[in-house]
Amino acid sequence: MAIEEHILTFKNVSFAYQKNEPILQEISFSLQKGEKVMIVGENGAGKTTLLKLLCHQIYPTKGTITLFGHLLNEKNSPTHSHKELSYVPQIQMQSEIATQVEESVLLGLYGKNFSYLKRSSKQDRRKAVEALEMVGMSDYSHRDLRALSGGQRQKVAIARAIIRSPSLLLLDEPTTYLDKESKKEIVELIERLQKELQFTMLIISHDTLHLEYVQRVFLLENHTLIERHIS
Ligand SMILES: Nc1ncnc2c1ncn2[C@@H]1O[C@H](COP(=O)(O)OP(=O)(O)OP(=O)(O)O)[C@@H](O)[C@H]1O
Ligand SMILES: [Mg+2]
């Protein structure tokens, strides 16, 4: 029998932004290597908060989170575990200034082998081109990010995430604000990329289209996470 390999474990995790106003309470769950898991829940339930805990933006007020075998806390440097992690945030940053699509994808390598004080290498640029090819956006690599549609920008955000070759991909509502056709396109893209790149995936979405390929679904309600059967 294959040995289960936990990528991520939450053990009795609680979190509050303000004292006496709990957002998450006693959350326990784990993800195994290669799993595709979806989290649903009402607006304000704490879904994005849960992902922020994984990205070293905030820390549990109680309990422990282990990511790739490393305990996440304020004292632990995020560098090791975070090289393996990519995050597609809920709201794509709107650039005020002209940013080339390819440049914005390269930023995904930040903390991996990119720094603001280093010129990007040929190899990094090659990776950006490949990532844009994988999401079907290579024709747009020299365009201004601000001139893209919402769906196209979402594809670029996904390219920015996969350029890191993540072991774990977190996606926060990647299809919100998109029309029906674009939603379908993005869902199919995510499903295809997961098959090709084999990352473990945690996706937050209200979109039932994802139910076609995810293996487990959790509902975040009343500050806690409950597993639901997919029917
Ligand atoms: N930085 C913050 N400081 C204080 N409260 C916050 C902060 N960020 C979020 N909250 C509050 O925490 C709660 C959970 O927010 P969160 O963004 O995690 O919800 P969500 O489930 O992702 O909602 P949505 O579906 O609307 O994206 C909300 O009540 C929100 O107002
Ligand atoms: Mg959210």
XYZ file of N, CA and C and ligand atoms in Angstrom:
725
model
N 0.837 -1.205 0.000
C 0.000 0.000 0.000
C 0.881 1.268 0.000
N 0.496 2.231 -0.800
C 1.284 3.475 -0.863
C 1.227 4.212 0.472
N 2.343 4.794 0.845
C 2.375 5.555 2.095
C 1.766 6.927 1.821
N 0.845 7.330 2.677
C 0.208 8.633 2.492
C 1.223 9.738 2.755
N 1.257 10.699 1.875
C 2.207 11.784 2.052
C 1.438 13.083 2.250
N 1.509 13.613 3.452
C 0.766 14.846 3.722
C 1.560 16.069 3.280
N 0.928 16.856 2.434
C 1.529 18.095 1.960
C 1.263 19.184 2.998
N 0.063 19.084 3.567
C -0.419 20.156 4.426
C -1.286 19.582 5.538
N -1.069 20.057 6.747
C -1.925 19.619 7.854
C -2.314 20.799 8.739
N -3.604 20.959 8.967
C -4.134 21.912 9.952
C -4.538 21.090 11.165
N -4.061 21.478 12.342
C -4.448 20.753 13.541
C -5.046 21.741 14.538
N -6.334 21.628 14.761
C -7.066 22.492 15.710
C -6.734 23.973 15.539
N -6.762 24.433 14.307
C -6.358 25.817 14.034
C -7.510 26.796 14.269
N -7.229 27.805 15.079
C -8.177 28.899 15.272
C -7.501 30.201 14.877
N -8.331 31.134 14.416
C -7.785 32.442 14.056
C -8.822 33.540 14.280
N -8.350 34.687 14.785
C -9.211 35.864 14.927
C -8.396 37.097 14.549
N -8.980 37.993 13.750
C -8.294 39.255 13.465
C -8.353 40.136 14.707
N -9.535 40.096 15.377
C -9.702 40.865 16.601
C -10.131 39.938 17.730
N -9.675 40.257 18.914
C -10.018 39.443 20.084
C -11.537 39.278 20.190
N -11.966 38.102 20.584
C -13.391 37.788 20.764
C -14.218 37.802 19.489
N -13.535 37.897 18.336
C -14.268 37.780 17.064
C -13.636 36.684 16.215
N -13.925 35.441 16.589
C -13.268 34.334 15.887
C -13.707 34.250 14.424
N -12.749 33.996 13.571
C -13.078 33.771 12.159
C -13.033 32.261 11.909
N -11.943 31.632 12.355
C -11.810 30.182 12.200
C -11.647 29.562 13.581
N -12.304 28.401 13.789
C -12.221 27.759 15.105
C -11.987 26.264 14.973
N -10.898 25.816 15.579
C -10.622 24.375 15.689
C -10.709 23.658 14.346
N -10.001 24.189 13.371
C -10.034 23.558 12.051
C -8.936 22.505 11.923
N -9.340 21.313 11.539
C -8.377 20.236 11.330
C -8.665 19.576 9.988
N -7.652 19.517 9.158
C -7.765 18.748 7.910
C -6.375 18.592 7.320
N -6.243 17.650 6.408
C -4.950 17.547 5.728
C -5.141 17.242 4.260
N -4.117 17.577 3.502
C -4.119 17.321 2.067
C -2.992 16.358 1.763
N -3.313 15.359 0.956
C -2.268 14.440 0.532
C -1.734 14.839 -0.830
N -0.546 14.371 -1.107
C 0.114 14.704 -2.371
C -0.801 14.374 -3.559
N -0.940 15.340 -4.448
C -1.699 15.113 -5.681
C -3.200 15.303 -5.556
N -3.693 15.562 -4.329
C -5.134 15.720 -4.157
C -5.646 17.044 -4.726
N -6.917 17.006 -5.177
C -7.578 18.209 -5.671
C -8.780 18.460 -4.766
N -8.709 19.527 -4.009
C -9.708 19.772 -2.967
C -10.317 21.161 -3.130
N -11.621 21.224 -2.908
C -12.326 22.500 -3.073
C -12.945 22.924 -1.735
N -12.911 24.223 -1.483
C -13.573 24.766 -0.292
C -14.663 25.722 -0.745
N -15.867 25.510 -0.221
C -16.971 26.426 -0.513
C -17.408 27.089 0.792
N -18.182 28.142 0.674
C -18.661 28.826 1.881
C -19.173 30.200 1.518
N -20.027 30.741 2.354
C -20.641 32.046 2.091
C -19.598 33.167 2.114
N -19.980 34.317 1.593
C -19.110 35.495 1.666
C -18.833 35.796 3.132
N -17.571 36.057 3.420
C -17.203 36.423 4.792
C -17.012 35.228 5.712
N -17.137 34.010 5.184
C -17.010 32.810 6.039
C -15.584 32.619 6.561
N -14.603 33.137 5.827
C -13.213 32.999 6.282
C -12.355 32.189 5.318
N -12.815 32.031 4.092
C -12.091 31.196 3.117
C -10.740 31.810 2.739
N -10.761 33.088 2.409
C -9.496 33.748 2.054
C -8.564 33.787 3.258
N -9.144 33.971 4.441
C -8.352 33.981 5.682
C -7.580 32.667 5.819
N -8.253 31.573 5.494
C -7.607 30.263 5.581
C -6.393 30.182 4.641
N -6.530 30.744 3.452
C -5.385 30.728 2.520
C -4.274 31.674 2.991
N -4.664 32.787 3.598
C -3.640 33.731 4.102
C -2.784 33.075 5.175
N -3.404 32.175 5.948
C -2.655 31.445 6.971
C -1.577 30.578 6.332
N -1.881 30.077 5.140
C -0.918 29.216 4.443
C 0.210 29.998 3.799
N -0.034 31.270 3.574
C 0.951 32.098 2.859
C 1.791 32.961 3.785
N 1.800 32.657 5.074
C 2.598 33.436 6.020
C 2.166 34.896 6.073
N 0.917 35.164 5.793
C 0.444 36.553 5.917
C -0.077 36.793 7.322
N -0.673 35.747 7.911
C -1.197 35.789 9.276
C -0.870 34.448 9.932
N -0.990 34.373 11.253
C -0.618 33.149 11.963
C -1.755 32.691 12.873
N -1.879 31.378 13.101
C -2.969 30.893 13.953
C -2.902 31.492 15.355
N -4.053 31.767 15.937
C -4.076 32.184 17.333
C -4.010 30.938 18.217
N -4.359 29.798 17.627
C -4.277 28.505 18.316
C -4.085 27.404 17.284
N -3.444 26.325 17.681
C -3.274 25.189 16.781
C -2.033 25.314 15.915
N -1.829 24.319 15.053
C -0.618 24.313 14.232
C -0.924 24.003 12.765
N -0.106 24.602 11.904
C -0.182 24.305 10.472
C 1.181 23.768 10.048
N 1.159 22.631 9.386
C 2.403 22.066 8.865
C 2.310 22.020 7.348
N 3.313 22.618 6.701
C 3.339 22.681 5.243
C 4.641 22.035 4.771
N 4.533 21.007 3.967
C 5.704 20.229 3.517
C 6.609 19.836 4.688
N 5.979 19.453 5.767
C 6.739 18.979 6.921
C 7.324 20.079 7.799
N 7.090 21.352 7.421
C 7.616 22.467 8.223
C 6.471 23.165 8.948
N 6.712 23.448 10.217
C 5.714 24.137 11.005
C 5.677 25.614 10.590
N 4.477 26.134 10.318
C 4.373 27.549 9.954
C 4.117 28.376 11.195
N 5.059 29.189 11.550
C 4.792 30.151 12.617
C 5.671 31.376 12.414
N 5.468 32.370 13.265
C 6.153 33.652 13.060
C 7.674 33.524 13.061
N 8.155 32.532 13.804
C 9.614 32.407 13.938
C 10.235 31.671 12.757
N 9.439 30.807 12.129
C 9.987 30.015 11.024
C 10.084 30.844 9.755
N 11.233 30.804 9.142
C 11.369 31.530 7.889
C 10.505 30.849 6.831
N 9.770 31.640 6.052
C 8.879 31.014 5.079
C 9.607 30.472 3.856
N 10.888 30.769 3.719
C 11.537 30.518 2.430
C 11.438 29.077 1.952
N 11.683 28.126 2.845
C 11.731 26.759 2.348
C 10.374 26.302 1.811
N 9.364 26.320 2.677
C 8.077 25.772 2.265
C 7.433 26.606 1.165
N 7.755 27.890 1.154
C 7.080 28.751 0.191
C 7.653 28.705 -1.209
N 8.814 28.096 -1.333
C 9.327 27.887 -2.690
C 8.458 26.872 -3.426
N 7.758 26.070 -2.661
C 6.960 24.977 -3.229
C 5.502 25.373 -3.447
N 5.184 26.611 -3.098
C 3.782 27.021 -3.040
C 3.499 28.149 -4.031
N 2.346 28.075 -4.689
C 1.902 29.203 -5.512
C 0.480 29.571 -5.133
N 0.185 30.845 -5.283
C -1.107 31.368 -4.824
C -1.694 32.268 -5.905
N -2.895 31.936 -6.346
C -3.605 32.825 -7.274
C -4.635 33.578 -6.437
N -4.359 34.839 -6.108
C -5.241 35.550 -5.181
C -6.612 35.863 -5.768
N -7.540 36.170 -4.868
C -8.940 36.403 -5.259
C -9.062 37.596 -6.194
N -8.396 38.662 -5.847
C -8.506 39.861 -6.661
C -7.167 40.117 -7.327
N -7.173 40.184 -8.623
C -5.930 40.433 -9.342
C -5.583 41.909 -9.227
N -4.333 42.142 -8.849
C -3.905 43.532 -8.685
C -4.004 44.291 -9.997
N -4.629 45.438 -9.953
C -4.729 46.270 -11.143
C -3.527 47.202 -11.159
N -2.714 47.029 -12.172
C -1.523 47.857 -12.246
C -1.885 49.271 -12.685
N -1.244 50.234 -12.074
C -1.468 51.636 -12.463
C -0.580 51.984 -13.654
N 0.559 51.330 -13.671
C 1.527 51.636 -14.732
C 1.606 50.481 -15.727
N 2.164 50.775 -16.894
C 2.266 49.751 -17.926
C 3.124 48.591 -17.443
N 2.591 47.389 -17.524
C 3.362 46.200 -17.175
C 3.174 45.196 -18.299
N 4.284 44.726 -18.826
C 4.181 43.745 -19.889
C 3.739 42.404 -19.295
N 2.914 41.697 -20.032
C 2.406 40.408 -19.569
C 3.570 39.492 -19.138
N 4.598 39.403 -19.972
C 5.720 38.505 -19.658
C 6.425 38.914 -18.357
N 6.580 40.236 -18.170
C 7.222 40.736 -16.933
C 6.394 40.312 -15.725
N 5.091 40.413 -15.860
C 4.236 40.107 -14.717
C 4.297 38.608 -14.396
N 4.480 37.773 -15.413
C 4.615 36.330 -15.168
C 5.945 36.039 -14.459
N 6.991 36.763 -14.865
C 8.307 36.590 -14.241
C 8.269 36.877 -12.740
N 7.407 37.794 -12.349
C 7.301 38.126 -10.919
C 6.915 36.909 -10.082
N 6.289 35.939 -10.740
C 5.936 34.698 -10.047
C 7.150 33.961 -9.507
N 8.312 34.248 -10.066
C 9.531 33.567 -9.603
C 10.131 34.243 -8.373
N 9.493 35.319 -7.939
C 10.027 36.041 -6.781
C 10.166 35.098 -5.579
N 11.325 35.125 -4.956
C 11.551 34.242 -3.810
C 11.996 32.855 -4.239
N 11.965 32.585 -5.524
C 12.426 31.279 -6.016
C 13.808 31.519 -6.651
N 13.839 32.105 -7.835
C 15.160 32.514 -8.333
C 15.099 33.880 -9.015
N 14.194 34.717 -8.505
C 14.075 36.066 -9.039
C 14.213 37.044 -7.883
N 14.919 38.138 -8.127
C 14.918 39.192 -7.124
C 14.871 40.520 -7.870
N 14.371 41.542 -7.209
C 14.242 42.831 -7.877
C 15.600 43.435 -8.217
N 16.645 42.899 -7.593
C 17.972 43.462 -7.815
C 18.778 42.667 -8.837
N 18.107 41.720 -9.471
C 18.820 40.858 -10.409
C 18.117 40.921 -11.756
N 18.891 40.978 -12.833
C 18.258 40.901 -14.160
C 17.729 39.488 -14.347
N 16.579 39.357 -14.981
C 16.074 37.998 -15.188
C 16.943 37.285 -16.223
N 17.202 36.024 -15.947
C 18.081 35.259 -16.836
C 17.307 34.804 -18.063
N 18.047 34.353 -19.069
C 17.426 33.821 -20.285
C 16.531 32.642 -19.926
N 17.030 31.862 -18.982
C 16.296 30.667 -18.565
C 14.944 31.057 -17.935
N 14.965 32.117 -17.103
C 13.724 32.590 -16.490
C 12.744 33.079 -17.558
N 13.277 33.801 -18.542
C 12.412 34.311 -19.619
C 11.808 33.156 -20.414
N 12.601 32.134 -20.609
C 12.131 30.923 -21.313
C 10.965 30.307 -20.511
N 11.148 30.276 -19.189
C 10.094 29.720 -18.327
C 8.811 30.521 -18.444
N 8.960 31.851 -18.520
C 7.772 32.723 -18.638
C 7.049 32.443 -19.950
N 7.828 32.279 -21.017
C 7.229 31.982 -22.322
C 6.488 30.647 -22.255
N 7.113 29.663 -21.626
C 6.477 28.335 -21.517
C 5.187 28.404 -20.701
N 5.235 29.157 -19.599
C 4.041 29.270 -18.748
C 2.906 29.943 -19.533
N 3.254 30.972 -20.307
C 2.226 31.651 -21.112
C 1.696 30.729 -22.211
N 2.568 29.886 -22.747
C 2.106 28.913 -23.756
C 1.116 27.942 -23.112
N 1.414 27.516 -21.898
C 0.558 26.526 -21.231
C -0.844 27.056 -20.966
N -0.958 28.364 -20.773
C -2.304 28.923 -20.524
C -2.897 29.539 -21.798
N -2.213 29.348 -22.919
C -2.740 29.840 -24.202
C -2.648 31.343 -24.358
N -1.643 31.970 -23.732
C -1.539 33.432 -23.792
C -0.208 33.906 -24.391
N 0.482 33.015 -25.124
C 1.805 33.424 -25.622
C 1.726 34.568 -26.635
N 0.596 34.684 -27.337
C 0.471 35.790 -28.304
C 0.392 37.154 -27.610
N 0.161 37.131 -26.318
C -0.039 38.392 -25.580
C 1.183 38.768 -24.742
N 2.289 38.036 -24.889
C 3.394 38.202 -23.937
C 3.960 39.625 -23.873
N 3.876 40.374 -24.981
C 4.431 41.736 -24.951
C 3.359 42.815 -24.820
N 2.134 42.386 -24.562
C 1.058 43.366 -24.387
C 1.105 43.990 -22.987
N 0.371 45.073 -22.851
C 0.210 45.721 -21.545
C -0.890 44.973 -20.775
N -0.558 44.561 -19.587
C -1.494 43.797 -18.751
C -2.844 44.515 -18.595
N -2.805 45.838 -18.559
C -4.029 46.609 -18.323
C -5.013 46.522 -19.488
N -4.492 46.090 -20.660
C -5.357 46.040 -21.839
C -6.015 44.668 -22.020
N -5.873 43.782 -21.028
C -6.455 42.445 -21.164
C -7.835 42.368 -20.525
N -8.627 41.407 -20.983
C -9.948 41.173 -20.386
C -9.763 40.453 -19.045
N -10.843 40.364 -18.273
C -10.781 39.696 -16.972
C -10.325 38.243 -17.099
N -10.870 37.537 -18.078
C -10.516 36.129 -18.284
C -9.062 35.980 -18.687
N -8.607 36.880 -19.561
C -7.202 36.822 -19.995
C -6.269 37.123 -18.827
N -6.663 38.090 -18.013
C -5.832 38.453 -16.858
C -5.746 37.281 -15.862
N -6.857 36.561 -15.765
C -6.867 35.404 -14.872
C -5.909 34.326 -15.390
N -5.857 34.166 -16.715
C -4.925 33.184 -17.297
C -3.480 33.601 -17.017
N -3.217 34.892 -17.110
C -1.860 35.390 -16.821
C -1.527 35.134 -15.339
N -2.510 35.328 -14.474
C -2.293 35.081 -13.038
C -1.969 33.601 -12.808
N -2.614 32.738 -13.570
C -2.343 31.300 -13.441
C -0.934 30.996 -13.979
N -0.554 31.652 -15.076
C 0.811 31.471 -15.605
C 1.834 31.918 -14.562
N 1.540 33.040 -13.878
C 2.438 33.573 -12.844
C 2.572 32.571 -11.697
N 1.521 31.792 -11.466
C 1.568 30.792 -10.396
C 2.331 29.540 -10.842
N 2.096 29.087 -12.083
C 2.726 27.812 -12.481
C 4.194 27.971 -12.873
N 4.643 29.201 -13.118
C 6.067 29.401 -13.461
C 6.956 28.932 -12.297
N 6.402 28.882 -11.097
C 7.172 28.429 -9.926
C 7.268 26.901 -9.850
N 6.601 26.190 -10.760
C 6.487 24.719 -10.685
C 6.080 24.313 -9.271
N 4.921 24.781 -8.815
C 4.557 24.545 -7.416
C 4.199 23.092 -7.127
N 4.465 22.675 -5.883
C 3.956 21.376 -5.440
C 2.520 21.542 -4.975
N 2.214 22.740 -4.459
C 0.852 23.026 -3.989
C 0.384 24.330 -4.618
N -0.771 24.275 -5.270
C -1.348 25.481 -5.880
C -2.614 25.859 -5.136
N -2.655 27.109 -4.671
C -3.843 27.635 -4.001
C -4.533 28.596 -4.959
N -5.824 28.416 -5.141
C -6.559 29.330 -6.027
C -7.761 29.870 -5.270
N -7.891 31.187 -5.245
C -8.998 31.814 -4.518
C -9.997 32.397 -5.520
N -11.085 31.697 -5.701
C -12.175 32.113 -6.593
C -11.676 32.589 -7.958
N -11.032 31.688 -8.699
C -10.448 32.108 -9.981
C -11.464 32.428 -11.069
N -12.733 32.083 -10.872
C -13.699 32.340 -11.952
C -14.734 33.409 -11.608
N -14.594 34.020 -10.437
C -15.553 35.066 -10.067
C -15.441 36.234 -11.051
N -16.516 36.838 -11.334
C -16.640 37.985 -12.253
C -16.459 37.623 -13.731
N -16.334 36.337 -14.042
C -16.182 35.969 -15.454
C -17.527 35.504 -16.014
N -17.701 35.668 -17.338
C -18.945 35.176 -17.941
C -18.881 33.648 -18.061
N -20.013 33.064 -18.455
C -20.154 31.601 -18.452
C -19.073 30.908 -19.292
N -18.839 31.415 -20.471
C -17.855 30.797 -21.370
C -16.441 30.871 -20.788
N -16.089 32.057 -20.256
C -14.744 32.226 -19.680
C -14.574 31.348 -18.449
N -15.644 31.222 -17.653
C -15.584 30.354 -16.467
C -15.215 28.945 -16.891
N -15.929 28.453 -17.913
C -15.721 27.084 -18.387
C -14.272 26.926 -18.875
N -13.805 27.925 -19.587
C -12.455 27.879 -20.136
C -11.410 27.801 -19.007
N -11.605 28.627 -17.978
C -10.644 28.651 -16.854
C -10.696 27.336 -16.076
N -11.897 26.814 -15.850
C -12.023 25.535 -15.122
C -11.309 24.430 -15.897
N -11.525 24.382 -17.211
C -10.877 23.347 -18.027
C -9.360 23.523 -18.034
N -8.936 24.780 -18.043
C -7.498 25.068 -18.017
C -6.870 24.547 -16.720
N -7.518 24.838 -15.594
C -6.983 24.403 -14.293
C -6.930 22.874 -14.241
N -7.992 22.243 -14.710
C -8.043 20.781 -14.698
C -6.905 20.200 -15.560
N -6.698 20.769 -16.737
C -5.652 20.272 -17.645
C -4.259 20.490 -17.034
N -4.037 21.686 -16.466
C -2.718 21.981 -15.890
C -2.402 21.030 -14.737
N -3.434 20.745 -13.929
C -3.212 19.831 -12.797
C -2.798 18.460 -13.305
N -3.464 18.004 -14.379
C -3.124 16.685 -14.947
C -1.685 16.683 -15.457
N -1.303 17.777 -16.132
C 0.033 17.833 -16.724
C 1.117 18.021 -15.670
N 0.865 18.908 -14.702
C 1.926 19.287 -13.763
C 1.829 18.556 -12.424
N 0.664 17.918 -12.181
C 0.504 17.039 -11.001
C 0.657 17.731 -9.654
N 0.357 19.024 -9.590
C 0.436 19.695 -8.288
C -0.763 19.304 -7.419
N -0.582 19.422 -6.120
C -1.693 19.292 -5.190
C -2.448 20.614 -5.256
N -3.764 20.570 -5.123
C -4.523 21.792 -5.391
C -5.596 22.052 -4.339
N -5.622 23.278 -3.865
C -6.684 23.698 -2.949
C -7.355 24.894 -3.592
N -8.616 24.731 -3.942
C -9.314 25.788 -4.673
C -10.538 26.257 -3.901
N -10.677 27.562 -3.824
C -11.880 28.139 -3.240
C -12.742 28.588 -4.399
N -13.968 28.148 -4.416
C -14.833 28.543 -5.529
C -16.297 28.302 -5.187
N -17.153 29.044 -5.873
C -18.590 28.794 -5.767
C -19.052 28.047 -7.015
N -18.109 27.790 -7.893
C -18.441 27.261 -9.198
C -18.574 25.749 -9.193
N -19.782 25.276 -9.471
C -20.015 23.827 -9.432
C -19.275 23.101 -10.559
N -18.801 23.852 -11.550
C -18.050 23.237 -12.646
C -16.815 22.482 -12.133
N -16.234 22.959 -11.038
C -15.039 22.303 -10.491
C -15.356 20.912 -9.925
N -16.637 20.697 -9.614
C -17.005 19.404 -9.011
C -16.752 18.240 -9.963
N -16.594 18.550 -11.243
C -16.311 17.513 -12.243
C -14.980 16.821 -11.973
N -14.025 17.528 -11.391
C -12.706 16.906 -11.277
C -12.108 16.924 -9.868
N -12.655 17.707 -8.932
C -12.054 17.668 -7.584
C -12.463 16.373 -6.875
N -11.651 15.962 -5.889
C -11.932 14.694 -5.213
C -12.676 14.885 -3.898
N -12.412 16.031 -3.239
C -13.077 16.271 -1.953
C -13.558 17.712 -1.900
N -14.665 17.911 -1.169
C -15.206 19.262 -1.002
C -15.434 19.519 0.481
N -15.022 20.702 0.927
C -15.266 21.109 2.314
C -16.134 22.347 2.324
N -17.002 22.413 3.309
C -17.824 23.606 3.503
C -17.288 24.358 4.720
N -17.003 25.641 4.545
C -16.586 26.472 5.679
C -17.818 27.221 6.175
N -18.258 26.850 7.363
C -19.496 27.413 7.912
C -19.381 27.456 9.425
N -19.929 28.484 10.017
C -19.868 28.639 11.479
C -18.446 28.458 12.008
N -17.489 29.062 11.303
C -16.074 29.100 11.689
C -15.347 27.777 11.541
N -16.043 26.748 11.043
C -15.358 25.465 10.967
C -15.512 24.816 9.596
N -14.687 23.807 9.367
C -14.632 23.169 8.055
C -15.227 21.764 8.163
N -16.212 21.495 7.304
C -16.871 20.184 7.354
C -16.770 19.554 5.970
N -16.371 18.293 5.926
C -16.284 17.639 4.610
C -17.677 17.255 4.129
N -17.925 17.477 2.851
C -19.213 17.169 2.239
C -19.043 16.103 1.180
N -20.051 15.250 1.053
C -19.990 14.250 -0.023
C -20.357 14.895 -1.341
N -19.663 14.499 -2.386
C -20.016 14.995 -3.711
C -21.036 14.015 -4.289
N -22.220 14.548 -4.637
C -23.224 13.612 -5.177
C -23.382 13.815 -6.678
N -7.398 42.260 7.638
C -8.566 42.079 8.251
N -8.828 42.661 9.453
C -9.991 42.465 10.098
N -10.994 41.683 9.640
C -10.795 41.068 8.451
C -9.580 41.241 7.697
N -9.673 40.510 6.565
C -10.882 39.920 6.604
N -11.553 40.250 7.720
C -12.890 39.764 8.106
O -12.829 38.350 8.274
C -14.015 37.724 7.784
C -13.638 36.652 6.796
O -13.060 37.258 5.632
P -12.544 36.418 4.385
O -12.002 37.385 3.410
O -11.658 35.338 4.851
O -13.928 35.775 3.860
P -14.230 34.938 2.540
O -14.872 33.655 2.975
O -13.008 34.824 1.715
O -15.317 35.843 1.810
P -15.588 36.126 0.241
O -16.390 34.937 -0.266
O -16.388 37.363 0.250
O -14.271 36.263 -0.440
C -14.881 38.841 7.225
O -15.841 39.178 8.174
C -13.908 39.988 7.006
O -14.539 41.228 7.143
Mg -12.485 35.504 -0.135
